[in-house]
PDB file of C-alpha atoms in Angstrom:
ATOM      1  CA  MET A   1      -0.097  -0.061  -0.032  1.00  0.00           C
ATOM      2  CA  THR A   2       1.281   3.388  -1.038  1.00  0.00           C
ATOM      3  CA  ARG A   3      -1.749   5.417  -0.808  1.00  0.00           C
ATOM      4  CA  GLY A   4      -2.305   8.092   1.713  1.00  0.00           C
ATOM      5  CA  LEU A   5      -4.880   7.966   4.746  1.00  0.00           C
ATOM      6  CA  SER A   6      -7.532   9.970   2.856  1.00  0.00           C
ATOM      7  CA  GLU A   7      -7.383   7.842  -0.116  1.00  0.00           C
ATOM      8  CA  MET A   8      -7.571   4.766   2.074  1.00  0.00           C
ATOM      9  CA  ARG A   9     -10.540   6.315   4.052  1.00  0.00           C
ATOM     10  CA  ALA A  10     -12.266   7.129   0.641  1.00  0.00           C
ATOM     11  CA  ALA A  11     -11.768   3.561  -0.365  1.00  0.00           C
ATOM     12  CA  ILE A  12     -13.316   2.212   2.768  1.00  0.00           C
ATOM     13  CA  ASP A  13     -16.164   4.493   2.424  1.00  0.00           C
ATOM     14  CA  ALA A  14     -16.658   3.142  -0.999  1.00  0.00           C
ATOM     15  CA  GLU A  15     -16.473  -0.535   0.187  1.00  0.00           C
ATOM     16  CA  LEU A  16     -19.145   0.348   2.933  1.00  0.00           C
ATOM     17  CA  GLU A  17     -21.577   1.787   0.185  1.00  0.00           C
ATOM     18  CA  GLY A  18     -21.083  -0.937  -2.147  1.00  0.00           C
ATOM     19  CA  TRP A  19     -21.503  -3.636   0.398  1.00  0.00           C
ATOM     20  CA  LEU A  20     -24.416  -2.313   2.124  1.00  0.00           C
ATOM     21  CA  SER A  21     -26.188  -1.748  -1.044  1.00  0.00           C
ATOM     22  CA  GLU A  22     -25.681  -5.346  -1.913  1.00  0.00           C
ATOM     23  CA  THR A  23     -26.378  -6.802   1.392  1.00  0.00           C
ATOM     24  CA  LEU A  24     -29.396  -4.630   2.531  1.00  0.00           C
ATOM     25  CA  ARG A  25     -31.112  -5.479  -0.734  1.00  0.00           C
ATOM     26  CA  GLY A  26     -34.773  -6.549   0.391  1.00  0.00           C
ATOM     27  CA  ALA A  27     -34.004  -5.774   4.045  1.00  0.00           C
ATOM     28  CA  GLY A  28     -37.077  -3.370   4.304  1.00  0.00           C
ATOM     29  CA  PRO A  29     -37.216  -0.152   6.421  1.00  0.00           C
ATOM     30  CA  ILE A  30     -34.189  -0.897   8.727  1.00  0.00           C
ATOM     31  CA  ALA A  31     -31.932  -0.479   5.613  1.00  0.00           C
ATOM     32  CA  GLU A  32     -32.408   3.162   5.682  1.00  0.00           C
ATOM     33  CA  SER A  33     -31.477   3.776   9.438  1.00  0.00           C
ATOM     34  CA  ILE A  34     -28.524   1.574   8.891  1.00  0.00           C
ATOM     35  CA  ARG A  35     -27.254   3.387   6.001  1.00  0.00           C
ATOM     36  CA  TYR A  36     -27.879   6.461   7.448  1.00  0.00           C
ATOM     37  CA  ALA A  37     -25.767   5.448  10.687  1.00  0.00           C
ATOM     38  CA  VAL A  38     -22.823   3.715   8.846  1.00  0.00           C
ATOM     39  CA  LEU A  39     -22.377   5.917   5.824  1.00  0.00           C
ATOM     40  CA  ALA A  40     -22.263   9.080   8.010  1.00  0.00           C
ATOM     41  CA  LYS A  41     -18.624  10.817   7.699  1.00  0.00           C
ATOM     42  CA  GLY A  42     -16.536   9.282  10.257  1.00  0.00           C
ATOM     43  CA  LYS A  43     -12.609   9.026  10.959  1.00  0.00           C
ATOM     44  CA  ARG A  44     -12.597   5.396  10.123  1.00  0.00           C
ATOM     45  CA  ILE A  45      -9.759   4.872  12.530  1.00  0.00           C
ATOM     46  CA  ARG A  46     -10.735   1.280  13.132  1.00  0.00           C
ATOM     47  CA  PRO A  47     -10.696  -0.029   9.665  1.00  0.00           C
ATOM     48  CA  LEU A  48      -7.459   1.973   8.929  1.00  0.00           C
ATOM     49  CA  LEU A  49      -5.958   0.397  11.764  1.00  0.00           C
ATOM     50  CA  PHE A  50      -6.580  -3.068  10.559  1.00  0.00           C
ATOM     51  CA  LEU A  51      -5.139  -2.176   7.017  1.00  0.00           C
ATOM     52  CA  GLY A  52      -2.116  -0.823   8.617  1.00  0.00           C
ATOM     53  CA  SER A  53      -1.659  -3.651  10.778  1.00  0.00           C
ATOM     54  CA  TRP A  54      -2.061  -5.979   7.782  1.00  0.00           C
ATOM     55  CA  GLU A  55       0.585  -4.000   6.111  1.00  0.00           C
ATOM     56  CA  ALA A  56       3.094  -3.875   9.273  1.00  0.00           C
ATOM     57  CA  ALA A  57       2.609  -7.760   9.344  1.00  0.00           C
ATOM     58  CA  GLY A  58       3.941  -8.082   5.779  1.00  0.00           C
ATOM     59  CA  GLY A  59       0.347  -8.948   4.404  1.00  0.00           C
ATOM     60  CA  VAL A  60       0.306 -10.387   0.822  1.00  0.00           C
ATOM     61  CA  ALA A  61      -3.064 -11.419  -1.056  1.00  0.00           C
ATOM     62  CA  GLY A  62      -2.225 -15.288  -1.649  1.00  0.00           C
ATOM     63  CA  PRO A  63      -2.488 -16.945  -5.177  1.00  0.00           C
ATOM     64  CA  GLY A  64      -5.833 -17.150  -6.708  1.00  0.00           C
ATOM     65  CA  VAL A  65      -7.335 -14.287  -4.752  1.00  0.00           C
ATOM     66  CA  ARG A  66      -9.164 -11.540  -7.165  1.00  0.00           C
ATOM     67  CA  ASN A  67      -9.895  -8.211  -6.065  1.00  0.00           C
ATOM     68  CA  GLY A  68      -7.687  -8.589  -2.780  1.00  0.00           C
ATOM     69  CA  ALA A  69      -7.619  -4.979  -1.911  1.00  0.00           C
ATOM     70  CA  CYS A  70     -11.635  -5.238  -2.043  1.00  0.00           C
ATOM     71  CA  ALA A  71     -11.541  -8.451   0.127  1.00  0.00           C
ATOM     72  CA  LEU A  72      -9.314  -6.895   2.594  1.00  0.00           C
ATOM     73  CA  HIS A  73     -11.512  -3.752   2.940  1.00  0.00           C
ATOM     74  CA  ARG A  74     -14.534  -6.088   3.387  1.00  0.00           C
ATOM     75  CA  VAL A  75     -12.880  -7.706   6.649  1.00  0.00           C
ATOM     76  CA  ALA A  76     -11.948  -4.286   7.660  1.00  0.00           C
ATOM     77  CA  LEU A  77     -15.749  -3.324   7.680  1.00  0.00           C
ATOM     78  CA  GLY A  78     -16.337  -5.620  10.742  1.00  0.00           C
ATOM     79  CA  PRO A  79     -14.882  -3.419  13.559  1.00  0.00           C
ATOM     80  CA  GLU A  80     -16.348  -0.528  11.811  1.00  0.00           C
ATOM     81  CA  LEU A  81     -19.861  -1.597  11.981  1.00  0.00           C
ATOM     82  CA  VAL A  82     -19.462  -2.858  15.689  1.00  0.00           C
ATOM     83  CA  HIS A  83     -18.294   0.631  16.374  1.00  0.00           C
ATOM     84  CA  THR A  84     -21.159   2.250  14.760  1.00  0.00           C
ATOM     85  CA  TYR A  85     -23.632  -0.031  16.869  1.00  0.00           C
ATOM     86  CA  SER A  86     -21.838   1.254  19.726  1.00  0.00           C
ATOM     87  CA  LEU A  87     -22.416   4.812  18.947  1.00  0.00           C
ATOM     88  CA  ILE A  88     -26.087   4.398  18.306  1.00  0.00           C
ATOM     89  CA  HIS A  89     -26.720   2.681  21.374  1.00  0.00           C
ATOM     90  CA  ASP A  90     -24.581   5.031  23.323  1.00  0.00           C
ATOM     91  CA  ASP A  91     -26.460   8.054  22.173  1.00  0.00           C
ATOM     92  CA  LEU A  92     -29.789   6.705  23.440  1.00  0.00           C
ATOM     93  CA  PRO A  93     -31.696   8.442  26.013  1.00  0.00           C
ATOM     94  CA  CYS A  94     -31.144   5.497  28.671  1.00  0.00           C
ATOM     95  CA  MET A  95     -27.432   5.671  28.007  1.00  0.00           C
ATOM     96  CA  ASP A  96     -25.560   9.104  27.297  1.00  0.00           C
ATOM     97  CA  ASP A  97     -28.801  10.874  25.607  1.00  0.00           C
ATOM     98  CA  ASP A  98     -26.878  12.627  22.873  1.00  0.00           C
ATOM     99  CA  ASP A  99     -28.828  14.579  20.001  1.00  0.00           C
ATOM    100  CA  LEU A 100     -25.619  14.914  17.736  1.00  0.00           C
ATOM    101  CA  ARG A 101     -23.251  12.609  16.191  1.00  0.00           C
ATOM    102  CA  ARG A 102     -20.867  12.966  13.166  1.00  0.00           C
ATOM    103  CA  GLY A 103     -22.378  16.513  12.763  1.00  0.00           C
ATOM    104  CA  ARG A 104     -25.934  15.363  12.168  1.00  0.00           C
ATOM    105  CA  PRO A 105     -28.763  14.096  14.358  1.00  0.00           C
ATOM    106  CA  THR A 106     -28.364  10.794  16.189  1.00  0.00           C
ATOM    107  CA  VAL A 107     -30.346   7.789  14.860  1.00  0.00           C
ATOM    108  CA  HIS A 108     -33.023   7.811  17.852  1.00  0.00           C
ATOM    109  CA  VAL A 109     -33.691  11.714  17.004  1.00  0.00           C
ATOM    110  CA  ARG A 110     -34.006  10.772  13.349  1.00  0.00           C
ATOM    111  CA  TYR A 111     -35.783   7.367  13.405  1.00  0.00           C
ATOM    112  CA  GLY A 112     -37.091   6.900  16.890  1.00  0.00           C
ATOM    113  CA  GLU A 113     -35.439   4.896  20.068  1.00  0.00           C
ATOM    114  CA  ARG A 114     -37.052   1.504  18.878  1.00  0.00           C
ATOM    115  CA  ALA A 115     -35.726   1.766  15.151  1.00  0.00           C
ATOM    116  CA  ALA A 116     -32.362   2.790  16.664  1.00  0.00           C
ATOM    117  CA  VAL A 117     -32.070  -0.141  19.032  1.00  0.00           C
ATOM    118  CA  MET A 118     -32.875  -2.476  16.147  1.00  0.00           C
ATOM    119  CA  THR A 119     -30.340  -0.672  13.829  1.00  0.00           C
ATOM    120  CA  GLY A 120     -27.651  -1.104  16.479  1.00  0.00           C
ATOM    121  CA  ALA A 121     -28.478  -4.742  16.859  1.00  0.00           C
ATOM    122  CA  ALA A 122     -28.644  -5.366  13.023  1.00  0.00           C
ATOM    123  CA  LEU A 123     -24.957  -4.273  12.939  1.00  0.00           C
ATOM    124  CA  LEU A 124     -23.675  -7.054  14.957  1.00  0.00           C
ATOM    125  CA  PRO A 125     -24.500  -9.901  12.585  1.00  0.00           C
ATOM    126  CA  LEU A 126     -23.845  -7.631   9.784  1.00  0.00           C
ATOM    127  CA  ALA A 127     -20.161  -7.244  10.962  1.00  0.00           C
ATOM    128  CA  ILE A 128     -19.589 -11.065  11.144  1.00  0.00           C
ATOM    129  CA  ARG A 129     -21.006 -11.369   7.834  1.00  0.00           C
ATOM    130  CA  ALA A 130     -18.351  -8.834   6.401  1.00  0.00           C
ATOM    131  CA  VAL A 131     -15.509 -10.527   8.190  1.00  0.00           C
ATOM    132  CA  VAL A 132     -16.459 -13.960   6.964  1.00  0.00           C
ATOM    133  CA  GLY A 133     -17.117 -13.024   3.372  1.00  0.00           C
ATOM    134  CA  GLY A 134     -13.839 -10.782   3.295  1.00  0.00           C
ATOM    135  CA  ALA A 135     -11.816 -13.724   4.741  1.00  0.00           C
ATOM    136  CA  ALA A 136     -13.310 -16.199   2.105  1.00  0.00           C
ATOM    137  CA  ASP A 137     -12.611 -13.841  -0.678  1.00  0.00           C
ATOM    138  CA  LEU A 138      -8.977 -13.552   0.496  1.00  0.00           C
ATOM    139  CA  LYS A 139      -8.984 -17.409   0.690  1.00  0.00           C
ATOM    140  CA  LEU A 140      -8.038 -17.726   4.222  1.00  0.00           C
ATOM    141  CA  PRO A 141      -8.178 -21.153   5.952  1.00  0.00           C
ATOM    142  CA  ASP A 142     -11.306 -21.741   8.162  1.00  0.00           C
ATOM    143  CA  ARG A 143      -9.147 -21.505  11.226  1.00  0.00           C
ATOM    144  CA  VAL A 144      -7.928 -18.201  10.444  1.00  0.00           C
ATOM    145  CA  ALA A 145     -11.395 -16.904   9.549  1.00  0.00           C
ATOM    146  CA  SER A 146     -12.654 -18.276  12.839  1.00  0.00           C
ATOM    147  CA  ARG A 147      -9.968 -16.551  14.554  1.00  0.00           C
ATOM    148  CA  LEU A 148     -10.781 -13.128  13.227  1.00  0.00           C
ATOM    149  CA  VAL A 149     -14.329 -13.498  14.232  1.00  0.00           C
ATOM    150  CA  GLY A 150     -13.252 -14.674  17.530  1.00  0.00           C
ATOM    151  CA  VAL A 151     -11.165 -11.657  18.135  1.00  0.00           C
ATOM    152  CA  LEU A 152     -13.749  -9.316  17.001  1.00  0.00           C
ATOM    153  CA  THR A 153     -16.636 -10.803  19.242  1.00  0.00           C
ATOM    154  CA  ALA A 154     -14.651 -10.988  22.171  1.00  0.00           C
ATOM    155  CA  ALA A 155     -13.389  -7.247  21.985  1.00  0.00           C
ATOM    156  CA  ALA A 156     -17.061  -6.274  21.456  1.00  0.00           C
ATOM    157  CA  GLY A 157     -18.625  -8.261  24.272  1.00  0.00           C
ATOM    158  CA  SER A 158     -18.699  -8.609  28.004  1.00  0.00           C
ATOM    159  CA  ASP A 159     -15.008  -8.414  28.498  1.00  0.00           C
ATOM    160  CA  GLY A 160     -14.664  -5.466  26.045  1.00  0.00           C
ATOM    161  CA  MET A 161     -16.722  -2.972  24.682  1.00  0.00           C
ATOM    162  CA  VAL A 162     -20.222  -3.915  26.273  1.00  0.00           C
ATOM    163  CA  GLY A 163     -18.886  -4.363  29.571  1.00  0.00           C
ATOM    164  CA  GLY A 164     -16.784  -1.329  29.418  1.00  0.00           C
ATOM    165  CA  GLN A 165     -19.745   0.707  28.448  1.00  0.00           C
ATOM    166  CA  LEU A 166     -21.604  -0.541  31.458  1.00  0.00           C
ATOM    167  CA  LEU A 167     -18.766   0.144  33.908  1.00  0.00           C
ATOM    168  CA  ASP A 168     -18.743   3.716  32.362  1.00  0.00           C
ATOM    169  CA  LEU A 169     -22.341   4.297  33.257  1.00  0.00           C
ATOM    170  CA  LEU A 170     -22.167   2.769  36.860  1.00  0.00           C
ATOM    171  CA  ALA A 171     -19.137   5.235  37.219  1.00  0.00           C
ATOM    172  CA  GLU A 172     -21.549   8.289  36.634  1.00  0.00           C
ATOM    173  CA  LYS A 173     -21.380  10.933  39.382  1.00  0.00           C
ATOM    174  CA  GLU A 174     -19.132   8.427  41.492  1.00  0.00           C
ATOM    175  CA  SER A 175     -15.514   9.107  42.562  1.00  0.00           C
ATOM    176  CA  VAL A 176     -13.327   7.037  41.073  1.00  0.00           C
ATOM    177  CA  GLY A 177      -9.587   6.430  41.185  1.00  0.00           C
ATOM    178  CA  PHE A 178      -7.112   5.810  38.227  1.00  0.00           C
ATOM    179  CA  ASN A 179      -7.609   2.055  38.365  1.00  0.00           C
ATOM    180  CA  THR A 180     -11.176   2.062  37.680  1.00  0.00           C
ATOM    181  CA  LEU A 181     -10.667   4.774  35.040  1.00  0.00           C
ATOM    182  CA  ALA A 182      -8.151   2.579  33.135  1.00  0.00           C
ATOM    183  CA  ARG A 183     -10.503  -0.378  33.208  1.00  0.00           C
ATOM    184  CA  ILE A 184     -13.140   1.809  31.597  1.00  0.00           C
ATOM    185  CA  HIS A 185     -11.185   2.907  29.146  1.00  0.00           C
ATOM    186  CA  LEU A 186      -9.648  -0.567  28.366  1.00  0.00           C
ATOM    187  CA  GLY A 187     -12.984  -2.053  28.055  1.00  0.00           C
ATOM    188  CA  LYS A 188     -15.211   0.636  26.267  1.00  0.00           C
ATOM    189  CA  THR A 189     -12.642   1.599  23.741  1.00  0.00           C
ATOM    190  CA  ALA A 190      -8.890   0.020  23.764  1.00  0.00           C
ATOM    191  CA  ARG A 191     -10.411  -3.529  23.404  1.00  0.00           C
ATOM    192  CA  LEU A 192     -11.997  -2.941  20.078  1.00  0.00           C
ATOM    193  CA  ILE A 193      -9.164  -0.707  18.567  1.00  0.00           C
ATOM    194  CA  ALA A 194      -6.686  -3.663  19.681  1.00  0.00           C
ATOM    195  CA  ALA A 195      -8.825  -6.083  17.930  1.00  0.00           C
ATOM    196  CA  CYS A 196      -8.452  -4.174  14.684  1.00  0.00           C
ATOM    197  CA  CYS A 197      -4.632  -4.510  14.990  1.00  0.00           C
ATOM    198  CA  THR A 198      -4.815  -8.127  15.885  1.00  0.00           C
ATOM    199  CA  MET A 199      -6.883  -8.982  12.982  1.00  0.00           C
ATOM    200  CA  GLY A 200      -4.608  -7.474  10.657  1.00  0.00           C
ATOM    201  CA  GLY A 201      -1.736  -9.518  11.900  1.00  0.00           C
ATOM    202  CA  VAL A 202      -3.919 -12.629  11.857  1.00  0.00           C
ATOM    203  CA  ALA A 203      -5.280 -11.896   8.341  1.00  0.00           C
ATOM    204  CA  ALA A 204      -1.589 -11.318   7.116  1.00  0.00           C
ATOM    205  CA  ARG A 205      -0.876 -15.062   8.834  1.00  0.00           C
ATOM    206  CA  ALA A 206       2.078 -13.247  10.726  1.00  0.00           C
ATOM    207  CA  PRO A 207       4.035 -14.987  13.427  1.00  0.00           C
ATOM    208  CA  GLU A 208       2.591 -14.703  16.725  1.00  0.00           C
ATOM    209  CA  GLN A 209       5.400 -12.537  18.187  1.00  0.00           C
ATOM    210  CA  THR A 210       4.393  -9.911  15.426  1.00  0.00           C
ATOM    211  CA  VAL A 211       0.590 -10.244  16.129  1.00  0.00           C
ATOM    212  CA  GLY A 212       1.473 -10.001  19.858  1.00  0.00           C
ATOM    213  CA  ARG A 213       3.226  -6.564  19.147  1.00  0.00           C
ATOM    214  CA  LEU A 214       0.301  -5.193  16.975  1.00  0.00           C
ATOM    215  CA  THR A 215      -2.253  -6.336  19.880  1.00  0.00           C
ATOM    216  CA  ARG A 216      -0.033  -4.306  22.554  1.00  0.00           C
ATOM    217  CA  PHE A 217       0.238  -1.553  20.147  1.00  0.00           C
ATOM    218  CA  GLY A 218      -3.531  -1.398  19.664  1.00  0.00           C
ATOM    219  CA  ILE A 219      -4.084  -1.279  23.586  1.00  0.00           C
ATOM    220  CA  ALA A 220      -1.770   1.571  24.021  1.00  0.00           C
ATOM    221  CA  ILE A 221      -3.196   3.800  21.141  1.00  0.00           C
ATOM    222  CA  GLY A 222      -6.788   2.618  22.158  1.00  0.00           C
ATOM    223  CA  LEU A 223      -6.054   3.927  25.757  1.00  0.00           C
ATOM    224  CA  ALA A 224      -4.531   7.158  24.036  1.00  0.00           C
ATOM    225  CA  PHE A 225      -7.568   7.598  21.748  1.00  0.00           C
ATOM    226  CA  GLN A 226     -10.007   7.757  24.607  1.00  0.00           C
ATOM    227  CA  THR A 227      -7.667   9.890  26.629  1.00  0.00           C
ATOM    228  CA  VAL A 228      -7.512  12.521  23.882  1.00  0.00           C
ATOM    229  CA  ASP A 229     -11.474  11.763  23.404  1.00  0.00           C
ATOM    230  CA  ASP A 230     -11.799  12.851  27.176  1.00  0.00           C
ATOM    231  CA  ILE A 231      -9.708  15.937  26.724  1.00  0.00           C
ATOM    232  CA  LEU A 232     -11.393  17.235  23.366  1.00  0.00           C
ATOM    233  CA  ASP A 233     -14.737  16.853  25.357  1.00  0.00           C
ATOM    234  CA  VAL A 234     -13.349  19.560  27.673  1.00  0.00           C
ATOM    235  CA  THR A 235     -11.327  21.656  25.111  1.00  0.00           C
ATOM    236  CA  GLY A 236     -12.924  21.036  21.804  1.00  0.00           C
ATOM    237  CA  PHE A 237     -15.522  22.529  19.771  1.00  0.00           C
ATOM    238  CA  SER A 238     -18.856  21.032  18.965  1.00  0.00           C
ATOM    239  CA  THR A 239     -18.669  22.226  15.435  1.00  0.00           C
ATOM    240  CA  ARG A 240     -15.302  20.410  14.909  1.00  0.00           C
ATOM    241  CA  MET A 241     -15.993  17.320  16.689  1.00  0.00           C
ATOM    242  CA  GLY A 242     -19.421  16.721  15.195  1.00  0.00           C
ATOM    243  CA  LYS A 243     -21.020  15.986  18.660  1.00  0.00           C
ATOM    244  CA  ILE A 244     -21.812  18.220  21.686  1.00  0.00           C
ATOM    245  CA  GLY A 245     -18.925  19.096  23.912  1.00  0.00           C
ATOM    246  CA  GLY A 246     -19.066  19.166  27.373  1.00  0.00           C
ATOM    247  CA  ARG A 247     -21.261  16.176  27.851  1.00  0.00           C
ATOM    248  CA  ASP A 248     -18.827  14.071  30.057  1.00  0.00           C
ATOM    249  CA  GLU A 249     -19.030  16.787  32.891  1.00  0.00           C
ATOM    250  CA  ALA A 250     -22.709  17.213  32.470  1.00  0.00           C
ATOM    251  CA  LEU A 251     -23.292  13.417  33.000  1.00  0.00           C
ATOM    252  CA  GLY A 252     -20.612  13.316  35.657  1.00  0.00           C
ATOM    253  CA  LYS A 253     -18.491  10.738  33.659  1.00  0.00           C
ATOM    254  CA  ALA A 254     -15.166   9.206  34.858  1.00  0.00           C
ATOM    255  CA  THR A 255     -12.615  10.828  32.588  1.00  0.00           C
ATOM    256  CA  ALA A 256      -8.903  11.361  32.128  1.00  0.00           C
ATOM    257  CA  PRO A 257      -9.126  14.977  32.951  1.00  0.00           C
ATOM    258  CA  SER A 258     -11.668  14.586  35.877  1.00  0.00           C
ATOM    259  CA  VAL A 259      -9.380  11.978  37.523  1.00  0.00           C
ATOM    260  CA  LEU A 260      -5.953  12.969  36.665  1.00  0.00           C
ATOM    261  CA  GLY A 261      -6.508  16.870  35.734  1.00  0.00           C
ATOM    262  CA  LEU A 262      -6.157  18.060  32.172  1.00  0.00           C
ATOM    263  CA  ASP A 263      -2.235  18.536  32.087  1.00  0.00           C
ATOM    264  CA  GLU A 264      -1.622  14.824  33.598  1.00  0.00           C
ATOM    265  CA  ALA A 265      -4.279  13.618  31.001  1.00  0.00           C
ATOM    266  CA  ARG A 266      -2.339  15.261  28.231  1.00  0.00           C
ATOM    267  CA  ALA A 267       1.077  13.879  29.529  1.00  0.00           C
ATOM    268  CA  ARG A 268      -0.640  10.486  29.771  1.00  0.00           C
ATOM    269  CA  ALA A 269      -1.827  10.458  26.314  1.00  0.00           C
ATOM    270  CA  GLU A 270       1.660  11.259  25.004  1.00  0.00           C
ATOM    271  CA  GLU A 271       3.217   8.562  27.249  1.00  0.00           C
ATOM    272  CA  LEU A 272       0.784   6.088  25.538  1.00  0.00           C
ATOM    273  CA  GLY A 273       1.672   7.180  22.148  1.00  0.00           C
ATOM    274  CA  ARG A 274       5.167   6.656  22.794  1.00  0.00           C
ATOM    275  CA  GLU A 275       4.553   3.016  24.231  1.00  0.00           C
ATOM    276  CA  ALA A 276       2.326   2.334  21.035  1.00  0.00           C
ATOM    277  CA  LEU A 277       5.246   3.160  18.805  1.00  0.00           C
ATOM    278  CA  GLY A 278       7.829   1.380  20.655  1.00  0.00           C
ATOM    279  CA  GLU A 279       5.856  -1.673  20.179  1.00  0.00           C
ATOM    280  CA  VAL A 280       5.810  -1.618  16.244  1.00  0.00           C
ATOM    281  CA  SER A 281       9.436   0.242  16.096  1.00  0.00           C
ATOM    282  CA  PRO A 282      10.901  -3.241  15.087  1.00  0.00           C
ATOM    283  CA  LEU A 283       8.382  -3.856  12.225  1.00  0.00           C
ATOM    284  CA  ALA A 284       9.835  -2.851   8.698  1.00  0.00           C
ATOM    285  CA  GLY A 285       6.185  -2.051   7.391  1.00  0.00           C
ATOM    286  CA  ALA A 286       4.877   0.021  10.228  1.00  0.00           C
ATOM    287  CA  ASP A 287       5.075   3.479   8.340  1.00  0.00           C
ATOM    288  CA  ARG A 288       1.346   3.613   8.198  1.00  0.00           C
ATOM    289  CA  LEU A 289       0.838   2.545  11.863  1.00  0.00           C
ATOM    290  CA  ARG A 290       2.917   5.285  12.994  1.00  0.00           C
ATOM    291  CA  GLU A 291       0.989   7.829  10.730  1.00  0.00           C
ATOM    292  CA  ILE A 292      -2.289   6.694  12.238  1.00  0.00           C
ATOM    293  CA  GLY A 293      -0.584   6.921  15.779  1.00  0.00           C
ATOM    294  CA  ARG A 294       0.002  10.443  15.013  1.00  0.00           C
ATOM    295  CA  LEU A 295      -3.186  11.241  14.031  1.00  0.00           C
ATOM    296  CA  VAL A 296      -4.785   9.656  17.121  1.00  0.00           C
ATOM    297  CA  LEU A 297      -2.576  11.941  19.251  1.00  0.00           C
ATOM    298  CA  GLU A 298      -2.940  14.991  17.386  1.00  0.00           C
ATOM    299  CA  ARG A 299      -6.730  14.966  15.994  1.00  0.00           C
ATOM    300  CA  ASP A 300      -9.126  17.832  17.016  1.00  0.00           C
ATOM    301  CA  ARG A 301     -12.365  15.764  16.628  1.00  0.00           C
TER     302      ARG A 301
END
């Protein structure tokens, strides 16, 4: 891959558009809300991390694979669909009750709460279909495809995103320490981001030592991502972020600035960034991951 991140992001968006059009044919009314949620303009950090990790691990499309780039992008859709599901449910009135996401009304504001719940639920099986279909097109062995699904579902479930989101809700308006904050950040954000990196290494059929480095990179960059997210909720502008700022404080959330203070939160994000980059420094093809890491640390939205 020699393309820039903007070109890679455009290719991911094109794959999302084409695959959803094909997959949702005949799906009925829910197709509209799914497309509304998934095709909203986003950073696509998770699929970019998958593609960057595949590159860092020396991934090469095997013999007999046609349209290998499209198949690779198809696998990359899995984590993005899971992430979009989490945003839909996170915005619900019973959760964080947000009205704005990615610069436009949230799904429950646009389509109603019941449709939003069903839209989020529909994205989970769609994510598995994307990963399995992409793995088949890449002609990956069944055991590799099974591992890809296992990594993604574990990161999305009770030990990962869902469990972390519940911890986040339970900590509202409570006095929590750094260890609790770290568990929240690890569960609700870092495990899914790390899964993208792990999946890239697994899809590339890299040695376990390389997969381990990619996983640790993903954990560190995922924790940095959530720390920066917490900071931006305090310092950012709603018009830039595409969502309403100051919501964490209004809800009494446990965040890096509320637990550590703003300066120490910034220092932690930088430390985590250095830790992440150190993990992939021995990998010859990790330039893309380093670029994404800088994007995570320097973003303003």
